[in-house]
Short mmCIF file of C-alpha atoms in Angstrom, two decimals:
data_model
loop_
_atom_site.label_atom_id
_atom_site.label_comp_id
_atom_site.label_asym_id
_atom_site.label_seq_id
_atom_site.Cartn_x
_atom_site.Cartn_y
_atom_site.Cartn_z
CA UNK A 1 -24.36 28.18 24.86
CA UNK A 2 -21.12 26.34 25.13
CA UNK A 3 -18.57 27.47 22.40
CA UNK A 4 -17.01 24.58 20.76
CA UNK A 5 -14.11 24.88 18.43
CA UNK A 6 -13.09 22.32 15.86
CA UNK A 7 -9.87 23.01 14.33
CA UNK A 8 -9.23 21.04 10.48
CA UNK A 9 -12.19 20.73 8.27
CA UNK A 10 -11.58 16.89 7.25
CA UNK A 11 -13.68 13.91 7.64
CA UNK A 12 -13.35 13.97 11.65
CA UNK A 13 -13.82 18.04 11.98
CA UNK A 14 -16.69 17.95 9.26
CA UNK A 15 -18.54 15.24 10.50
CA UNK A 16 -18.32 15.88 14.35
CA UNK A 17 -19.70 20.03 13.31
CA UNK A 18 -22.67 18.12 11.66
CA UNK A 19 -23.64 15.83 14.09
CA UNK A 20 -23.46 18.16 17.22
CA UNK A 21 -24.90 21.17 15.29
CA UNK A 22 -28.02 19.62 15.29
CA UNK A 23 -27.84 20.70 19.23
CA UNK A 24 -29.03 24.18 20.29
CA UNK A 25 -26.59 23.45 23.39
CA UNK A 26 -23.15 24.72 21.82
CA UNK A 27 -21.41 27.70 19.32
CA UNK A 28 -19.82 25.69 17.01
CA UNK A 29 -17.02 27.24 15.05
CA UNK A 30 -14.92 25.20 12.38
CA UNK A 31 -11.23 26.57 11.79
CA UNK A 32 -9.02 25.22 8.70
CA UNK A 33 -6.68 27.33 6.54
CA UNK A 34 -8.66 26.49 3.49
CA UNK A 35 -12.31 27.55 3.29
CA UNK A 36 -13.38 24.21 1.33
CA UNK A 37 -13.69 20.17 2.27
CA UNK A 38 -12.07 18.09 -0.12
CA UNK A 39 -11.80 14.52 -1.00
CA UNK A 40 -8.17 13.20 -0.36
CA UNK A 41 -8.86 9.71 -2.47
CA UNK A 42 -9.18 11.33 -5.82
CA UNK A 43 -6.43 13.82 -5.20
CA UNK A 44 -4.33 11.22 -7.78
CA UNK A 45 -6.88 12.03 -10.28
CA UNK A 46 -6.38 15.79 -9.59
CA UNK A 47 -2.63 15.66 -9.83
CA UNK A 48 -2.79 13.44 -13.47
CA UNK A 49 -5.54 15.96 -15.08
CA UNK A 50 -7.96 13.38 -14.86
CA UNK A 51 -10.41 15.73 -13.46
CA UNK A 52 -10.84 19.29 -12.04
CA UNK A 53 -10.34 20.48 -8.82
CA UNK A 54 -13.87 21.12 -8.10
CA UNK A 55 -15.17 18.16 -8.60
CA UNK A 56 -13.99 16.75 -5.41
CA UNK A 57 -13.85 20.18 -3.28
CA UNK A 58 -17.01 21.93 -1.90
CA UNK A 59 -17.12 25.24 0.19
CA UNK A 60 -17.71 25.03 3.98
CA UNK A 61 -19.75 28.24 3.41
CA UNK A 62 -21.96 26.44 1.42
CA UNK A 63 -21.81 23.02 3.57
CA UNK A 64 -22.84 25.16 6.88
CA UNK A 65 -25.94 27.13 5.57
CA UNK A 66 -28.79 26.98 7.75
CA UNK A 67 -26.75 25.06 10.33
CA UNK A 68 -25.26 26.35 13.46
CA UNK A 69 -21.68 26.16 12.58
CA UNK A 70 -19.38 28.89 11.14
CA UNK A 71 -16.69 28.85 9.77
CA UNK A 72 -13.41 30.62 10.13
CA UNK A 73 -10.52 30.89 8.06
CA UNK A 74 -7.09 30.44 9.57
CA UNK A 75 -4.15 28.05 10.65
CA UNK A 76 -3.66 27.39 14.12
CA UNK A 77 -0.50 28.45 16.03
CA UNK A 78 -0.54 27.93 19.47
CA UNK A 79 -3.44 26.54 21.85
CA UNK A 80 -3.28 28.81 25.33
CA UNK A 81 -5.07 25.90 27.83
CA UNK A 82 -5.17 27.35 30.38
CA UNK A 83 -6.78 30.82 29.21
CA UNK A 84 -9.31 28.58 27.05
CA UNK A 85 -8.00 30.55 23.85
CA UNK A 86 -6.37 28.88 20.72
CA UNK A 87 -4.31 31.87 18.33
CA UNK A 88 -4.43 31.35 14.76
CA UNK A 89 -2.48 33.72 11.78
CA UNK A 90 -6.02 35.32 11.83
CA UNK A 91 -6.56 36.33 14.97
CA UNK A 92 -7.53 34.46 18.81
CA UNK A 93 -10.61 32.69 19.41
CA UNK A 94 -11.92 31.49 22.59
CA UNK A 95 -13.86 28.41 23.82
CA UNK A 96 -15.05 25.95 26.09
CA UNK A 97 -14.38 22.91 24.00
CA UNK A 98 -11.64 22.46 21.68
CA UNK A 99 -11.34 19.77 18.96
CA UNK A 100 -7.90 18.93 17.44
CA UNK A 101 -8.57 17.18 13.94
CA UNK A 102 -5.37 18.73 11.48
CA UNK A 103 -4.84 15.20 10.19
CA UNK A 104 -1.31 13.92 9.33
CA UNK A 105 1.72 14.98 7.80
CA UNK A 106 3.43 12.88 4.65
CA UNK A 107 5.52 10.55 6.05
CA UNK A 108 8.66 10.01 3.77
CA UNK A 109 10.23 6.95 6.72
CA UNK A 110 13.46 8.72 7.24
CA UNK A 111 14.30 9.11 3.47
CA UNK A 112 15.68 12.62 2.97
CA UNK A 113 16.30 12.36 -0.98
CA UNK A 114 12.04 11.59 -1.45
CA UNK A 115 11.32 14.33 1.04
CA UNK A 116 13.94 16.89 -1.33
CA UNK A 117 12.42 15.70 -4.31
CA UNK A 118 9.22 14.06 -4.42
CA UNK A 119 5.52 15.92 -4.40
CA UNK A 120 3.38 15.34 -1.47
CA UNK A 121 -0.05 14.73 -2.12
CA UNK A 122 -1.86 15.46 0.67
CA UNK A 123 -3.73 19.01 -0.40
CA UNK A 124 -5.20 20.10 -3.69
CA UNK A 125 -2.10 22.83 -3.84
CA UNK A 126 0.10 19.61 -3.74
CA UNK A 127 -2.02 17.89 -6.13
CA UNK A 128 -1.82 20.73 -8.73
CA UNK A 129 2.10 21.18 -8.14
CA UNK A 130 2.19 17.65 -9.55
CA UNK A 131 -0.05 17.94 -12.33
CA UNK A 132 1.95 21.41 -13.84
CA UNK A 133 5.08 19.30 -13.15
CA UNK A 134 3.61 16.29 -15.35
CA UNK A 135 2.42 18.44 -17.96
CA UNK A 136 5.94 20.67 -18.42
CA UNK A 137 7.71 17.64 -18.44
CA UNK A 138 5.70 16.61 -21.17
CA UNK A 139 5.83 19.68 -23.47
CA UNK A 140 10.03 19.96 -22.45
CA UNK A 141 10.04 15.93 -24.37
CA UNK A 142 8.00 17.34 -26.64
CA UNK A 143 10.60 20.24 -27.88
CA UNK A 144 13.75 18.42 -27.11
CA UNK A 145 15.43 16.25 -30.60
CA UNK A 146 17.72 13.96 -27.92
CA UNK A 147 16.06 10.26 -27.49
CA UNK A 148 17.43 10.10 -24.12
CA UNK A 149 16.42 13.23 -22.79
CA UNK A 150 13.11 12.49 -23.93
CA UNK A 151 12.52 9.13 -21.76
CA UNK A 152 14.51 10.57 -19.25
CA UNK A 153 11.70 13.64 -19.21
CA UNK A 154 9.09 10.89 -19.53
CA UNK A 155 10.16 8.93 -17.10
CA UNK A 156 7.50 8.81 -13.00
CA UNK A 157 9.04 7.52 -10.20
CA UNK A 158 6.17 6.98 -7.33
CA UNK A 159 7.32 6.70 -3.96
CA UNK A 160 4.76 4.16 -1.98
CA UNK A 161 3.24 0.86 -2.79
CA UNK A 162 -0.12 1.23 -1.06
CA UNK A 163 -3.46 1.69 -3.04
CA UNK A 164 -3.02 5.49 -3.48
CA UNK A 165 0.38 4.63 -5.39
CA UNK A 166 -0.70 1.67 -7.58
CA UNK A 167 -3.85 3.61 -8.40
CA UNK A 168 -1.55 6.50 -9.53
CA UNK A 169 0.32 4.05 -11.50
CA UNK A 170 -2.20 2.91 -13.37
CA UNK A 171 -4.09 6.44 -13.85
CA UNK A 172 -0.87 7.55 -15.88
CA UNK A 173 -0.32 4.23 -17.70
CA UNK A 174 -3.70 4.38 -19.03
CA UNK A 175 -3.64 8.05 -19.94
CA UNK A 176 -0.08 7.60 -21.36
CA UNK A 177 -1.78 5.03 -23.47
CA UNK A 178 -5.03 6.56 -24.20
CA UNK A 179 -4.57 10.36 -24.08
CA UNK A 180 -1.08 11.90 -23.83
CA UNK A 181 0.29 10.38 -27.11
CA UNK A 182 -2.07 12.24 -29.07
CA UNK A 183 -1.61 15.32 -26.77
CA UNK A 184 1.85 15.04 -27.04
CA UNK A 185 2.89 13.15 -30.09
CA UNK A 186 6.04 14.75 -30.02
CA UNK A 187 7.09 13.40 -26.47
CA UNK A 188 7.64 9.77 -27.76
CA UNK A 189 5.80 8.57 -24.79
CA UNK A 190 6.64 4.81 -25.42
CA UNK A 191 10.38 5.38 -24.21
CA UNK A 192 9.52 6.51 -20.70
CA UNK A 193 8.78 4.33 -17.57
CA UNK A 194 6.70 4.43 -14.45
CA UNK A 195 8.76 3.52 -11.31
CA UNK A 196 6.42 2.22 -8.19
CA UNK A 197 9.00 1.66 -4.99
CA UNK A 198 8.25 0.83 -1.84
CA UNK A 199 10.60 0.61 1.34
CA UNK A 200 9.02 -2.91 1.78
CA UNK A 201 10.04 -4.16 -1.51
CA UNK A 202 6.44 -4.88 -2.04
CA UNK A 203 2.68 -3.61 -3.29
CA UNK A 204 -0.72 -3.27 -1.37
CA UNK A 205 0.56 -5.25 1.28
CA UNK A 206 -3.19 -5.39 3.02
CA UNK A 207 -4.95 -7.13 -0.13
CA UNK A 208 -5.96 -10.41 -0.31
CA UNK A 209 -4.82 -12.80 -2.67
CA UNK A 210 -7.71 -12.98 -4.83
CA UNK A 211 -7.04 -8.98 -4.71
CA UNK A 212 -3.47 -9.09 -5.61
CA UNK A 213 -4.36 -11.23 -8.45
CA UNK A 214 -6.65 -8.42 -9.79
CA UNK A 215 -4.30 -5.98 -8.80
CA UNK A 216 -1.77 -7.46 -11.01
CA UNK A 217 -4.09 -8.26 -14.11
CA UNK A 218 -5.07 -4.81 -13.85
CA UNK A 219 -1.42 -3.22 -13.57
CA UNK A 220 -0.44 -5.54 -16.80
CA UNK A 221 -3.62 -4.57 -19.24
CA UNK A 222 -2.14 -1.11 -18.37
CA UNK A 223 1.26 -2.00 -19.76
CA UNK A 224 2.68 -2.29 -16.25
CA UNK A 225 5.98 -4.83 -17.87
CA UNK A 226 7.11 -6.23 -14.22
CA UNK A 227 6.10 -6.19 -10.65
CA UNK A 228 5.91 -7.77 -7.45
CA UNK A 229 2.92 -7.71 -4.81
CA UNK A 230 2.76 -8.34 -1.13
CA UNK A 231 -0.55 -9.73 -0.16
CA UNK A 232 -0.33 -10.06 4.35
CA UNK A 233 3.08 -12.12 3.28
CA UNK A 234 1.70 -13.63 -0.01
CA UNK A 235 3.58 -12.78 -3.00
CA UNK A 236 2.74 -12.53 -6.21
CA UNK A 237 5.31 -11.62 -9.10
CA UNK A 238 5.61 -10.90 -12.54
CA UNK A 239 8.14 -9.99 -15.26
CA UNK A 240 11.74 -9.47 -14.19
CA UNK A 241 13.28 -6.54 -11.26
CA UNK A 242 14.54 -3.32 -12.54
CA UNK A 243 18.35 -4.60 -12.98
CA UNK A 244 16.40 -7.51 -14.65
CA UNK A 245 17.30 -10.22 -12.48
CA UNK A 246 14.32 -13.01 -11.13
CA UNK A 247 12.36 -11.86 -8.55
CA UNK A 248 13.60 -14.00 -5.55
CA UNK A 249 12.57 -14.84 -2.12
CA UNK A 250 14.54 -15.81 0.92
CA UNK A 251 13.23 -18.89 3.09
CA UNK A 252 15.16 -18.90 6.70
CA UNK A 253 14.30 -19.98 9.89
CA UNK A 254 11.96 -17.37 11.91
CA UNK A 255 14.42 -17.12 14.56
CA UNK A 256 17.27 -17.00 12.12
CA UNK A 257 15.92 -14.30 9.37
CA UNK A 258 19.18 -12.66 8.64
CA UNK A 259 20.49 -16.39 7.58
CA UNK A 260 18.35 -17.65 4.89
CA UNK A 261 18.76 -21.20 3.90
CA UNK A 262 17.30 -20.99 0.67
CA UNK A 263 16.89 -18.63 -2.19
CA UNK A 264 13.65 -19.61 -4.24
CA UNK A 265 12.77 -18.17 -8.01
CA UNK A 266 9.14 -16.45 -7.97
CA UNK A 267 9.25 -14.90 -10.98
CA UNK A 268 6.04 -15.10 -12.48
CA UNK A 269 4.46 -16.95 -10.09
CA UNK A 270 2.66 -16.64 -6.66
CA UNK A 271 3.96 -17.82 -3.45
CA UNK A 272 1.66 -18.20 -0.15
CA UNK A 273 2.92 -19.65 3.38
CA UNK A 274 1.11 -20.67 6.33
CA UNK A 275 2.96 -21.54 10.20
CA UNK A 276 1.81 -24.30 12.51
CA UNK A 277 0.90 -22.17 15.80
CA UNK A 278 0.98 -25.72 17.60
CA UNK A 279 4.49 -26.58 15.98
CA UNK A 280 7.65 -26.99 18.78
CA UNK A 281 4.52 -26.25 21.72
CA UNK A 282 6.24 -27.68 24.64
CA UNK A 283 4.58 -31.23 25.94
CA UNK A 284 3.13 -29.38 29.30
CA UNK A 285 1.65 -26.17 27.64
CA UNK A 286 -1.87 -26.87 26.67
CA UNK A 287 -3.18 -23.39 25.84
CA UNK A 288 -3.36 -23.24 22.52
CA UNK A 289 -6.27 -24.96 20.42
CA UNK A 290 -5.64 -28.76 19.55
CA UNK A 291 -2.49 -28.91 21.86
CA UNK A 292 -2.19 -32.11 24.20
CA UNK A 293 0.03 -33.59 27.04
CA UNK A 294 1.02 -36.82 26.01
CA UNK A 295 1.93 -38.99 29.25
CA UNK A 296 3.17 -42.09 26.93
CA UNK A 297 4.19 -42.78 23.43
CA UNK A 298 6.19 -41.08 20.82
CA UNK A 299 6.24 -37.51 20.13
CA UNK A 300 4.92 -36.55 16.67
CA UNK A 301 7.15 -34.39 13.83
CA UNK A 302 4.86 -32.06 12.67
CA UNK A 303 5.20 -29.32 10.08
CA UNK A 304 5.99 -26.28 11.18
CA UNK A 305 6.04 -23.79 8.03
CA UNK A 306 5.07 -24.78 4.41
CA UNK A 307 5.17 -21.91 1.36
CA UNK A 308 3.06 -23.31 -1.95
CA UNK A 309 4.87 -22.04 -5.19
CA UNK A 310 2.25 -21.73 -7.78
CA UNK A 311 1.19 -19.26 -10.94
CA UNK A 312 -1.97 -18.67 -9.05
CA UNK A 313 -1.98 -16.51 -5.76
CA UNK A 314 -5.74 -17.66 -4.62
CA UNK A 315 -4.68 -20.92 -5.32
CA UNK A 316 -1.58 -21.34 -3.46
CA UNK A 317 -3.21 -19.31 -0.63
CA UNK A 318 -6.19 -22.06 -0.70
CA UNK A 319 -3.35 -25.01 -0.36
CA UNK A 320 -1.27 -23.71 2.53
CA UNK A 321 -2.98 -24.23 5.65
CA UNK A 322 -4.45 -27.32 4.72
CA UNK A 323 -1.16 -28.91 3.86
CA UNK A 324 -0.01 -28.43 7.31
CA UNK A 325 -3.09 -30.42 8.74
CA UNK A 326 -1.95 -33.29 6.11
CA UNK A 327 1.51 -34.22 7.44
CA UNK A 328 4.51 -33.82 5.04
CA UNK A 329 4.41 -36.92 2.89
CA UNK A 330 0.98 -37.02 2.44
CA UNK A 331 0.95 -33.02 1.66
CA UNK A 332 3.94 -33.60 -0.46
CA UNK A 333 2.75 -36.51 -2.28
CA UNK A 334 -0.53 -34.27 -3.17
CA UNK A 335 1.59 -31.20 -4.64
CA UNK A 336 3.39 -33.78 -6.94
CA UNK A 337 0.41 -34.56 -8.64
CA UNK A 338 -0.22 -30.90 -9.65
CA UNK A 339 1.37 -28.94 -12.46
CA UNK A 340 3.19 -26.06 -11.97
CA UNK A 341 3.05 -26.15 -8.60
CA UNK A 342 5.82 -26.86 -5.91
CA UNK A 343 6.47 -26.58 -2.05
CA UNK A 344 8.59 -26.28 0.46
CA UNK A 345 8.09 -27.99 3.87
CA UNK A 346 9.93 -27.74 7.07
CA UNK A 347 9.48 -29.58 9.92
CA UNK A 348 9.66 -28.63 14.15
CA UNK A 349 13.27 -29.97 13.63
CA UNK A 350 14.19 -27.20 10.83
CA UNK A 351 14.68 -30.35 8.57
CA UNK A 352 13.47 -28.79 4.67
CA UNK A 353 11.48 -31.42 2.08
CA UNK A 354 10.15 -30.10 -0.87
CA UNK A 355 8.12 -31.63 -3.76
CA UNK A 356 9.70 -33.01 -7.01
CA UNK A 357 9.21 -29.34 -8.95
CA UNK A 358 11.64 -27.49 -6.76
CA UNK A 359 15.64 -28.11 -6.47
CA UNK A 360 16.67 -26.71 -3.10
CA UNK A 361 19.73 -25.87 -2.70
CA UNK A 362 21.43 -22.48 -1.53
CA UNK A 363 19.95 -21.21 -5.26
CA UNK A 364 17.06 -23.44 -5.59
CA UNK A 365 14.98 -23.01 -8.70
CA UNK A 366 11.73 -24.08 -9.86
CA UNK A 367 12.48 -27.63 -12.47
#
């Protein structure tokens, strides 16, 4: 038999042990430093006190009876190719096919002052760090008689705007609502925040619009008081940023980013854009779709970006694209007739129109 080594007990490590053990052709052996699979998802709900620890953990013991893997305990330190050995803190194990699934490392992008300060969550013992943290926070606001230190001790920053983050967001609005107030009456839980910061200056970036609108009803039944989401480039906004200024958006010339043209008021609204791929496609290239050679006649302006200002984020996704294929008076004539909606149009010559709800200047706001 073939020995076969598969070092981290994750998805990939757990999954490939099953599917090959059903083969009487190889050894398997499973290495990971703990001697459990867990469900990284729910770790959030692990590191609020939403639920235990065993309820998303399960022994690889237990997993491999009456299957031919087993499992050993240990943390790998160096792999020795060319002897066919791997040494763990445990001891050295040999083999004819090795398996490398660890999976990654928290990422903090270069920031040092997250990476001091911040809790990973990437292992139960980092979910459970947090959760102790939380909860001595929470009985230091509950013994202190200063107001400030209180929201100060009640006060989350969460690094990271992806799902894992908003999710953890809302977990501890909604228990800060529901639960921890009468756990901790003393802790005057109303006075302290929940930060959610992104290096993007944006939220579940991935999402679709009709997503991000959930997203953000969600975040604001859970007392979430301001925010702004990033939807593939779609934004949608709401309340005011943290030094309580408008959330704003920059409109410049793809070519030109650093030298925005415009400055447009989103705040509590949505704002979706769309680019004509044909747009500036020089007469003599005809590879992309709908592009022709025209051998006579006039050249035609065409749009080239439009972004539809709107308090609906499906909507103004739904009206982007098509207002390119209407030309810009027609497109523009069709926004006017709409309330609470704007746009801004700019044609293959960089020239800017907008409809009669938007002022652009270099502050435009919507009128």
């Amino acid at each position: 038999m073939k020995k076969v080594i598969i070092v981290g007990g994750g998805f990939a490590g757990l999954n490939l042990a099953k599917k090959i053990s059903k083969s009487d052709k190889f050894q398997i052996t499973l290495v990971d430093k703990n001697n459990y699979h867990f469900f990284p998802p729910l770790l959030y709900q692990v590191g609020t006190a939403f639920i235990e620890p065993s309820n998303i953990s399960y022994p690889f013991r237990k997993l491999f009876q009456g299957r031919n893997i087993r499992y050993y305990m240990g943390s790998l330190v160096e792999v020795v190719a060319e002897q066919k050995t791997i040494i763990t803190d445990n001891g050295t194990l040999e083999y004819d096919y090795l398996v490398l699934a660890m999976g990654t490392e928290t990422n903090f992008f270069g920031n040092e002052q997250i990476a001091k300060n911040a809790f990973p969550m990437k292992t139960l013992d980092e979910a459970l760090s947090m959760r102790n943290h939380i909860l001595m926070q929470l009985e230091k606001a509950t013994r202190t008689t200063d107001l400030k230190e209180k929201s100060q001790l009640a006060n989350i920053v969460i690094a990271g705007g992806g799902p894992t983050g908003v999710e953890l967001a809302g977990m501890i609005a909604e228990m800060s609502r529901n639960l921890l107030h009468k756990d901790y009456p003393g802790a005057n839980l109303n006075h302290g925040k929940i930060y959610l910061i992104d290096g993007l200056n944006s939220l579940l970036a991935p999402m679709s619009a009709k997503s991000q609108e959930e997203a953000k009803n969600v975040l604001q039944m859970l007392d979430v008081s301001s925010g702004v989401i990033n939807a593939g480039g779609d934004l949608l906004t709401w309340g005011l940023q943290p030094d309580n200024e408008p959330w704003t958006v920059a409109a410049a010339d793809p070519e030109q980013e650093n030298h925005p043209y415009a400055h447009v008021n989103i705040s509590n609204m949505a704002m979706a854009s769309a680019v004509n791929i044909n747009a500036g496609t020089p007469a003599n290239h005809t590879s992309f779709p709908g592009a022709i050679n025209p051998k006579h006649g006039f050249k035609v302006s065409a749009i080239q970006s439009v972004s539809i200002i709107g308090p609906s984020a499906e909507f103004a996704d739904a009206m982007a694209t098509p207002l390119i294929n209407m030309g810009i008076n027609a497109g523009i004539y069709l926004i006017n007739q709409l309330n609470q909606v704007a746009c801004v149009v700019t044609d293959d010559n960089n020239r800017v129109y907008t409809s009669k709800h938007i002022a652009v200047s270099q502050q435009p706001v919507l009128v």
